[in-house]
PDB file of C-alpha atoms in Angstrom:
ATOM      1  CA  MET I  38       0.317   0.234   0.227  1.00  0.00           C
ATOM      2  CA  SER I  39       1.835   3.638  -1.142  1.00  0.00           C
ATOM      3  CA  ASP I  40       0.848   6.281   0.539  1.00  0.00           C
ATOM      4  CA  ALA I  41      -1.394   7.924  -1.622  1.00  0.00           C
ATOM      5  CA  ASP I  42      -3.582   4.481  -0.198  1.00  0.00           C
ATOM      6  CA  PHE I  43      -4.221   5.154   2.526  1.00  0.00           C
ATOM      7  CA  ARG I  44      -5.632   8.383   2.860  1.00  0.00           C
ATOM      8  CA  LEU I  45      -7.995   9.875   5.986  1.00  0.00           C
ATOM      9  CA  ASP I  46      -8.821  13.223   4.525  1.00  0.00           C
ATOM     10  CA  GLY I  47     -11.743  14.558   6.905  1.00  0.00           C
ATOM     11  CA  LYS I  48     -11.755  12.449   9.727  1.00  0.00           C
ATOM     12  CA  ARG I  49     -11.194  12.633  12.945  1.00  0.00           C
ATOM     13  CA  ALA I  50      -8.721  10.779  14.865  1.00  0.00           C
ATOM     14  CA  VAL I  51      -7.707  10.527  19.040  1.00  0.00           C
ATOM     15  CA  VAL I  52      -4.466   8.957  19.615  1.00  0.00           C
ATOM     16  CA  THR I  53      -3.774   9.006  23.843  1.00  0.00           C
ATOM     17  CA  GLY I  54       0.026   9.142  24.932  1.00  0.00           C
ATOM     18  CA  ALA I  55       0.589  11.404  22.388  1.00  0.00           C
ATOM     19  CA  ALA I  56       3.033  13.497  23.320  1.00  0.00           C
ATOM     20  CA  ARG I  57       6.195  10.965  22.672  1.00  0.00           C
ATOM     21  CA  GLY I  58       6.924   7.757  21.778  1.00  0.00           C
ATOM     22  CA  ILE I  59       5.333   5.420  19.456  1.00  0.00           C
ATOM     23  CA  GLY I  60       1.899   7.463  19.960  1.00  0.00           C
ATOM     24  CA  ARG I  61       3.420  10.977  18.658  1.00  0.00           C
ATOM     25  CA  GLU I  62       4.200   9.298  15.343  1.00  0.00           C
ATOM     26  CA  ILE I  63       0.520   7.707  15.714  1.00  0.00           C
ATOM     27  CA  ALA I  64      -0.407  11.639  15.539  1.00  0.00           C
ATOM     28  CA  GLU I  65       2.207  12.968  12.810  1.00  0.00           C
ATOM     29  CA  ARG I  66       1.126   9.940  10.579  1.00  0.00           C
ATOM     30  CA  LEU I  67      -2.259  10.049  10.735  1.00  0.00           C
ATOM     31  CA  ALA I  68      -2.235  13.542  10.653  1.00  0.00           C
ATOM     32  CA  GLY I  69      -0.112  13.512   7.430  1.00  0.00           C
ATOM     33  CA  ALA I  70      -2.602  11.042   6.016  1.00  0.00           C
ATOM     34  CA  GLY I  71      -5.225  14.086   6.170  1.00  0.00           C
ATOM     35  CA  ALA I  72      -6.961  13.210   9.294  1.00  0.00           C
ATOM     36  CA  HIS I  73      -7.761  16.168  12.047  1.00  0.00           C
ATOM     37  CA  VAL I  74      -5.968  14.866  14.898  1.00  0.00           C
ATOM     38  CA  ILE I  75      -6.338  15.510  18.489  1.00  0.00           C
ATOM     39  CA  VAL I  76      -3.482  14.723  20.942  1.00  0.00           C
ATOM     40  CA  ALA I  77      -4.211  13.179  24.040  1.00  0.00           C
ATOM     41  CA  ASP I  78      -1.660  13.554  27.022  1.00  0.00           C
ATOM     42  CA  ILE I  79      -1.326  14.047  30.626  1.00  0.00           C
ATOM     43  CA  ASP I  80       1.922  15.794  29.364  1.00  0.00           C
ATOM     44  CA  GLU I  81       0.733  19.120  28.711  1.00  0.00           C
ATOM     45  CA  ALA I  82       3.898  20.899  27.681  1.00  0.00           C
ATOM     46  CA  GLU I  83       5.112  17.853  25.310  1.00  0.00           C
ATOM     47  CA  GLY I  84       1.460  17.194  24.014  1.00  0.00           C
ATOM     48  CA  ARG I  85       1.006  20.335  23.339  1.00  0.00           C
ATOM     49  CA  ALA I  86       4.377  20.846  21.198  1.00  0.00           C
ATOM     50  CA  VAL I  87       2.999  17.734  18.998  1.00  0.00           C
ATOM     51  CA  ALA I  88       0.325  19.810  18.075  1.00  0.00           C
ATOM     52  CA  SER I  89       1.928  22.586  16.941  1.00  0.00           C
ATOM     53  CA  ALA I  90       4.997  20.962  15.052  1.00  0.00           C
ATOM     54  CA  ILE I  91       1.740  18.517  13.438  1.00  0.00           C
ATOM     55  CA  GLU I  92      -0.160  21.901  12.741  1.00  0.00           C
ATOM     56  CA  VAL I  93       3.571  23.665  11.395  1.00  0.00           C
ATOM     57  CA  GLY I  94       4.362  20.636   9.279  1.00  0.00           C
ATOM     58  CA  GLY I  95       0.846  21.153   7.245  1.00  0.00           C
ATOM     59  CA  GLY I  96      -1.989  19.088   9.381  1.00  0.00           C
ATOM     60  CA  LYS I  97      -4.247  19.896  11.649  1.00  0.00           C
ATOM     61  CA  ALA I  98      -3.972  19.021  15.387  1.00  0.00           C
ATOM     62  CA  VAL I  99      -5.091  20.042  18.559  1.00  0.00           C
ATOM     63  CA  PHE I 100      -3.891  19.128  22.021  1.00  0.00           C
ATOM     64  CA  VAL I 101      -6.798  17.632  24.701  1.00  0.00           C
ATOM     65  CA  SER I 102      -5.211  17.573  28.241  1.00  0.00           C
ATOM     66  CA  LEU I 103      -6.018  13.282  29.111  1.00  0.00           C
ATOM     67  CA  ASP I 104      -5.426  11.464  31.907  1.00  0.00           C
ATOM     68  CA  VAL I 105      -6.999   8.159  31.004  1.00  0.00           C
ATOM     69  CA  THR I 106      -6.905   6.246  34.531  1.00  0.00           C
ATOM     70  CA  ASP I 107      -9.937   9.006  35.722  1.00  0.00           C
ATOM     71  CA  ALA I 108     -13.124   7.975  34.056  1.00  0.00           C
ATOM     72  CA  ALA I 109     -14.891  10.546  34.970  1.00  0.00           C
ATOM     73  CA  ALA I 110     -12.090  12.968  33.452  1.00  0.00           C
ATOM     74  CA  VAL I 111     -12.337  11.053  30.139  1.00  0.00           C
ATOM     75  CA  GLY I 112     -16.033  11.488  29.652  1.00  0.00           C
ATOM     76  CA  VAL I 113     -15.403  14.927  31.010  1.00  0.00           C
ATOM     77  CA  ALA I 114     -12.960  15.012  27.765  1.00  0.00           C
ATOM     78  CA  VAL I 115     -14.840  12.775  24.958  1.00  0.00           C
ATOM     79  CA  GLU I 116     -18.225  15.494  25.186  1.00  0.00           C
ATOM     80  CA  ALA I 117     -16.138  18.514  24.942  1.00  0.00           C
ATOM     81  CA  ILE I 118     -13.840  17.153  22.042  1.00  0.00           C
ATOM     82  CA  TYR I 119     -17.301  16.392  20.031  1.00  0.00           C
ATOM     83  CA  ALA I 120     -18.747  19.161  20.638  1.00  0.00           C
ATOM     84  CA  ASP I 121     -15.997  21.931  19.403  1.00  0.00           C
ATOM     85  CA  HIS I 122     -14.392  19.194  17.210  1.00  0.00           C
ATOM     86  CA  GLY I 123     -17.443  16.366  15.687  1.00  0.00           C
ATOM     87  CA  ALA I 124     -17.473  12.966  15.340  1.00  0.00           C
ATOM     88  CA  VAL I 125     -14.033  11.068  16.356  1.00  0.00           C
ATOM     89  CA  ASP I 126     -14.064   8.507  13.489  1.00  0.00           C
ATOM     90  CA  VAL I 127     -10.405   6.896  14.824  1.00  0.00           C
ATOM     91  CA  LEU I 128      -9.810   6.441  18.868  1.00  0.00           C
ATOM     92  CA  VAL I 129      -5.996   5.169  19.395  1.00  0.00           C
ATOM     93  CA  ASN I 130      -5.422   3.686  23.041  1.00  0.00           C
ATOM     94  CA  ASN I 131      -1.710   4.187  23.054  1.00  0.00           C
ATOM     95  CA  ALA I 132      -0.960   5.353  26.298  1.00  0.00           C
ATOM     96  CA  GLY I 133       1.017   3.465  28.285  1.00  0.00           C
ATOM     97  CA  ILE I 134       4.164   3.065  31.216  1.00  0.00           C
ATOM     98  CA  VAL I 135       6.672   0.911  32.807  1.00  0.00           C
ATOM     99  CA  ARG I 136       7.930  -0.501  36.085  1.00  0.00           C
ATOM    100  CA  ASN I 137      10.467  -3.110  36.616  1.00  0.00           C
ATOM    101  CA  ALA I 138      10.487  -4.794  39.560  1.00  0.00           C
ATOM    102  CA  PRO I 139      10.421  -8.391  40.621  1.00  0.00           C
ATOM    103  CA  ALA I 140       7.097 -10.248  41.896  1.00  0.00           C
ATOM    104  CA  LEU I 141       7.965 -10.468  44.917  1.00  0.00           C
ATOM    105  CA  GLU I 142       9.325  -6.710  45.166  1.00  0.00           C
ATOM    106  CA  MET I 143       6.205  -5.431  43.183  1.00  0.00           C
ATOM    107  CA  SER I 144       5.015  -2.981  45.601  1.00  0.00           C
ATOM    108  CA  ARG I 145       1.085  -2.397  45.354  1.00  0.00           C
ATOM    109  CA  ASP I 146       1.567   1.656  43.971  1.00  0.00           C
ATOM    110  CA  ASP I 147       4.135   0.100  40.895  1.00  0.00           C
ATOM    111  CA  TRP I 148       1.602  -2.595  40.487  1.00  0.00           C
ATOM    112  CA  LYS I 149      -1.375  -0.177  40.242  1.00  0.00           C
ATOM    113  CA  ALA I 150       0.181   2.462  38.229  1.00  0.00           C
ATOM    114  CA  VAL I 151       0.333   0.187  35.602  1.00  0.00           C
ATOM    115  CA  LEU I 152      -2.938  -1.736  35.620  1.00  0.00           C
ATOM    116  CA  ASP I 153      -4.330   1.893  35.879  1.00  0.00           C
ATOM    117  CA  ILE I 154      -3.420   3.013  32.862  1.00  0.00           C
ATOM    118  CA  ASN I 155      -1.996   0.134  30.474  1.00  0.00           C
ATOM    119  CA  LEU I 156      -5.705  -1.789  31.059  1.00  0.00           C
ATOM    120  CA  GLY I 157      -7.891   0.273  33.104  1.00  0.00           C
ATOM    121  CA  GLY I 158      -7.325   3.581  30.402  1.00  0.00           C
ATOM    122  CA  VAL I 159      -7.646   1.785  27.543  1.00  0.00           C
ATOM    123  CA  PHE I 160     -11.276   0.491  29.076  1.00  0.00           C
ATOM    124  CA  HIS I 161     -11.906   3.965  30.730  1.00  0.00           C
ATOM    125  CA  CYS I 162     -10.984   5.975  26.598  1.00  0.00           C
ATOM    126  CA  ALA I 163     -13.098   2.131  24.627  1.00  0.00           C
ATOM    127  CA  GLN I 164     -16.002   2.462  26.770  1.00  0.00           C
ATOM    128  CA  ALA I 165     -16.725   6.720  26.604  1.00  0.00           C
ATOM    129  CA  PHE I 166     -15.947   6.330  22.983  1.00  0.00           C
ATOM    130  CA  GLY I 167     -17.325   3.061  22.403  1.00  0.00           C
ATOM    131  CA  ARG I 168     -20.608   4.836  23.720  1.00  0.00           C
ATOM    132  CA  ARG I 169     -20.657   7.695  20.532  1.00  0.00           C
ATOM    133  CA  MET I 170     -19.284   5.221  17.713  1.00  0.00           C
ATOM    134  CA  VAL I 171     -22.042   2.630  18.610  1.00  0.00           C
ATOM    135  CA  THR I 172     -24.911   5.046  18.669  1.00  0.00           C
ATOM    136  CA  ALA I 173     -23.744   6.429  15.084  1.00  0.00           C
ATOM    137  CA  GLY I 174     -22.998   3.117  14.030  1.00  0.00           C
ATOM    138  CA  ARG I 175     -19.515   3.049  13.398  1.00  0.00           C
ATOM    139  CA  GLY I 176     -15.631   4.019  13.955  1.00  0.00           C
ATOM    140  CA  VAL I 177     -12.049   2.248  14.500  1.00  0.00           C
ATOM    141  CA  MET I 178     -10.344   1.627  17.580  1.00  0.00           C
ATOM    142  CA  VAL I 179      -6.457   0.578  17.131  1.00  0.00           C
ATOM    143  CA  ASN I 180      -5.360  -0.738  21.105  1.00  0.00           C
ATOM    144  CA  ILE I 181      -1.121  -0.597  21.234  1.00  0.00           C
ATOM    145  CA  SER I 182      -0.394  -4.094  22.603  1.00  0.00           C
ATOM    146  CA  SER I 183       2.828  -5.581  23.302  1.00  0.00           C
ATOM    147  CA  ILE I 184       4.741  -8.334  22.529  1.00  0.00           C
ATOM    148  CA  CYS I 185       4.466  -9.356  26.129  1.00  0.00           C
ATOM    149  CA  GLY I 186       1.195  -9.779  25.700  1.00  0.00           C
ATOM    150  CA  GLU I 187       1.531 -12.761  24.806  1.00  0.00           C
ATOM    151  CA  VAL I 188       5.556 -14.397  26.001  1.00  0.00           C
ATOM    152  CA  THR I 189       7.182 -13.902  28.970  1.00  0.00           C
ATOM    153  CA  VAL I 190       9.942 -11.055  28.274  1.00  0.00           C
ATOM    154  CA  TYR I 191      13.444 -12.006  30.017  1.00  0.00           C
ATOM    155  CA  PRO I 192      15.473 -11.057  31.661  1.00  0.00           C
ATOM    156  CA  GLN I 193      14.113  -7.865  32.611  1.00  0.00           C
ATOM    157  CA  PRO I 194      10.725  -8.472  35.533  1.00  0.00           C
ATOM    158  CA  GLN I 195       7.408  -6.620  34.817  1.00  0.00           C
ATOM    159  CA  ILE I 196       5.119  -9.048  35.328  1.00  0.00           C
ATOM    160  CA  SER I 197       2.606  -5.772  35.762  1.00  0.00           C
ATOM    161  CA  TYR I 198       3.010  -4.515  32.728  1.00  0.00           C
ATOM    162  CA  ASN I 199       2.997  -8.212  31.212  1.00  0.00           C
ATOM    163  CA  ALA I 200      -0.375  -8.666  32.856  1.00  0.00           C
ATOM    164  CA  ALA I 201      -1.956  -5.381  31.500  1.00  0.00           C
ATOM    165  CA  LYS I 202      -0.824  -5.723  28.076  1.00  0.00           C
ATOM    166  CA  ALA I 203      -2.689  -9.622  28.236  1.00  0.00           C
ATOM    167  CA  GLY I 204      -5.433  -7.522  29.387  1.00  0.00           C
ATOM    168  CA  VAL I 205      -5.593  -5.657  26.484  1.00  0.00           C
ATOM    169  CA  ASN I 206      -4.888  -8.667  24.074  1.00  0.00           C
ATOM    170  CA  LEU I 207      -8.643 -10.066  25.293  1.00  0.00           C
ATOM    171  CA  LEU I 208     -10.235  -6.783  25.948  1.00  0.00           C
ATOM    172  CA  THR I 209      -9.948  -6.239  21.829  1.00  0.00           C
ATOM    173  CA  LYS I 210     -10.983  -9.728  21.365  1.00  0.00           C
ATOM    174  CA  SER I 211     -14.071  -9.524  23.695  1.00  0.00           C
ATOM    175  CA  LEU I 212     -14.935  -5.484  22.862  1.00  0.00           C
ATOM    176  CA  ALA I 213     -14.477  -6.440  18.912  1.00  0.00           C
ATOM    177  CA  VAL I 214     -16.984  -9.677  19.083  1.00  0.00           C
ATOM    178  CA  GLU I 215     -19.246  -7.111  21.395  1.00  0.00           C
ATOM    179  CA  TRP I 216     -19.272  -4.559  18.822  1.00  0.00           C
ATOM    180  CA  ALA I 217     -19.336  -6.022  15.531  1.00  0.00           C
ATOM    181  CA  LYS I 218     -22.976  -5.666  14.666  1.00  0.00           C
ATOM    182  CA  SER I 219     -22.938  -2.159  15.594  1.00  0.00           C
ATOM    183  CA  GLY I 220     -20.422  -1.172  12.849  1.00  0.00           C
ATOM    184  CA  VAL I 221     -17.430  -0.732  15.276  1.00  0.00           C
ATOM    185  CA  ARG I 222     -14.039  -2.233  14.424  1.00  0.00           C
ATOM    186  CA  VAL I 223     -11.402  -2.865  17.768  1.00  0.00           C
ATOM    187  CA  ASN I 224      -8.219  -4.516  16.386  1.00  0.00           C
ATOM    188  CA  ALA I 225      -4.791  -4.147  18.570  1.00  0.00           C
ATOM    189  CA  VAL I 226      -1.625  -3.860  16.949  1.00  0.00           C
ATOM    190  CA  ALA I 227       1.853  -5.114  19.610  1.00  0.00           C
ATOM    191  CA  PRO I 228       5.056  -4.163  18.953  1.00  0.00           C
ATOM    192  CA  GLY I 229       8.594  -5.862  19.594  1.00  0.00           C
ATOM    193  CA  TYR I 230      10.748  -3.316  21.242  1.00  0.00           C
ATOM    194  CA  VAL I 231      10.818  -0.196  20.124  1.00  0.00           C
ATOM    195  CA  GLY I 232      13.417   2.796  20.946  1.00  0.00           C
ATOM    196  CA  THR I 233      11.489   4.607  22.749  1.00  0.00           C
ATOM    197  CA  GLU I 234      11.671   6.044  26.135  1.00  0.00           C
ATOM    198  CA  LEU I 235       9.267   3.292  27.325  1.00  0.00           C
ATOM    199  CA  THR I 236      12.642   1.292  26.617  1.00  0.00           C
ATOM    200  CA  LEU I 237      15.068   3.486  27.999  1.00  0.00           C
ATOM    201  CA  ARG I 238      16.125   2.160  30.906  1.00  0.00           C
ATOM    202  CA  GLY I 239      16.446  -2.285  29.252  1.00  0.00           C
ATOM    203  CA  ARG I 240      18.150  -0.109  26.227  1.00  0.00           C
ATOM    204  CA  SER I 241      20.521   1.006  29.152  1.00  0.00           C
ATOM    205  CA  ASN I 242      21.444  -2.083  30.422  1.00  0.00           C
ATOM    206  CA  PRO I 243      23.718  -4.121  29.030  1.00  0.00           C
ATOM    207  CA  GLU I 244      22.673  -7.156  30.397  1.00  0.00           C
ATOM    208  CA  TRP I 245      19.131  -6.774  29.415  1.00  0.00           C
ATOM    209  CA  PHE I 246      19.735  -5.110  25.602  1.00  0.00           C
ATOM    210  CA  ASP I 247      21.919  -8.209  24.855  1.00  0.00           C
ATOM    211  CA  THR I 248      19.785 -10.896  25.728  1.00  0.00           C
ATOM    212  CA  TRP I 249      17.241  -8.305  23.786  1.00  0.00           C
ATOM    213  CA  MET I 250      19.194  -9.251  20.891  1.00  0.00           C
ATOM    214  CA  ARG I 251      20.233 -12.290  20.728  1.00  0.00           C
ATOM    215  CA  MET I 252      16.048 -12.873  20.929  1.00  0.00           C
ATOM    216  CA  THR I 253      14.939 -11.095  18.242  1.00  0.00           C
ATOM    217  CA  PRO I 254      15.763 -12.774  14.882  1.00  0.00           C
ATOM    218  CA  MET I 255      16.519  -9.244  12.790  1.00  0.00           C
ATOM    219  CA  GLY I 256      18.297  -8.604  15.594  1.00  0.00           C
ATOM    220  CA  ARG I 257      16.817  -4.481  16.197  1.00  0.00           C
ATOM    221  CA  LEU I 258      14.809  -2.534  17.893  1.00  0.00           C
ATOM    222  CA  GLY I 259      11.514  -1.155  15.994  1.00  0.00           C
ATOM    223  CA  GLU I 260      12.084   2.510  15.055  1.00  0.00           C
ATOM    224  CA  PRO I 261       8.775   4.504  16.347  1.00  0.00           C
ATOM    225  CA  ARG I 262       8.025   6.090  13.179  1.00  0.00           C
TER     226      ARG I 262
END
């Protein structure tokens, strides 16, 4: 498929966690395809910078402050987005964090933080935007999962991240089946290791990084773009 075949002119797309990494690249790619992108992130400074860069590059984008862990706040944001920008055609649930700790040492706060953002955040956004999409009879959701939702990665300990991404996979399948007849499509993309801030700790640890590369057939990281 060429760039010319991938056009989203006139569509509105929301990308959570779009201030950096994969989320930023997704926002820029969608804008490049003609979509009006809502850059949604808890980091206002970086999020506004992304939206501004898209605008400077000739695309259409606005920033919306969004804490995906707060279901009530997500609901308010959805109402504001629809009021200010019209119906949303595409939702990309990308926001996520990682906390590396052995299972026996994982604190309750770290466990909760990862699950609240990586799994709870996906559900909150899917539910809030899904209400509108199901009513309209159309819409597309793409959840950013991870290879960690299918296999136990090694040697870094990250039980909370793995569990959350496994949850995202089944949440995606469940929503896809539940909303199929209403015209709303739900899919997930599960990247391997990508050179973003999320993998920075692992990339700076020779033991971890060397193991990753040995276990990666092409022996290299993916690039965010």
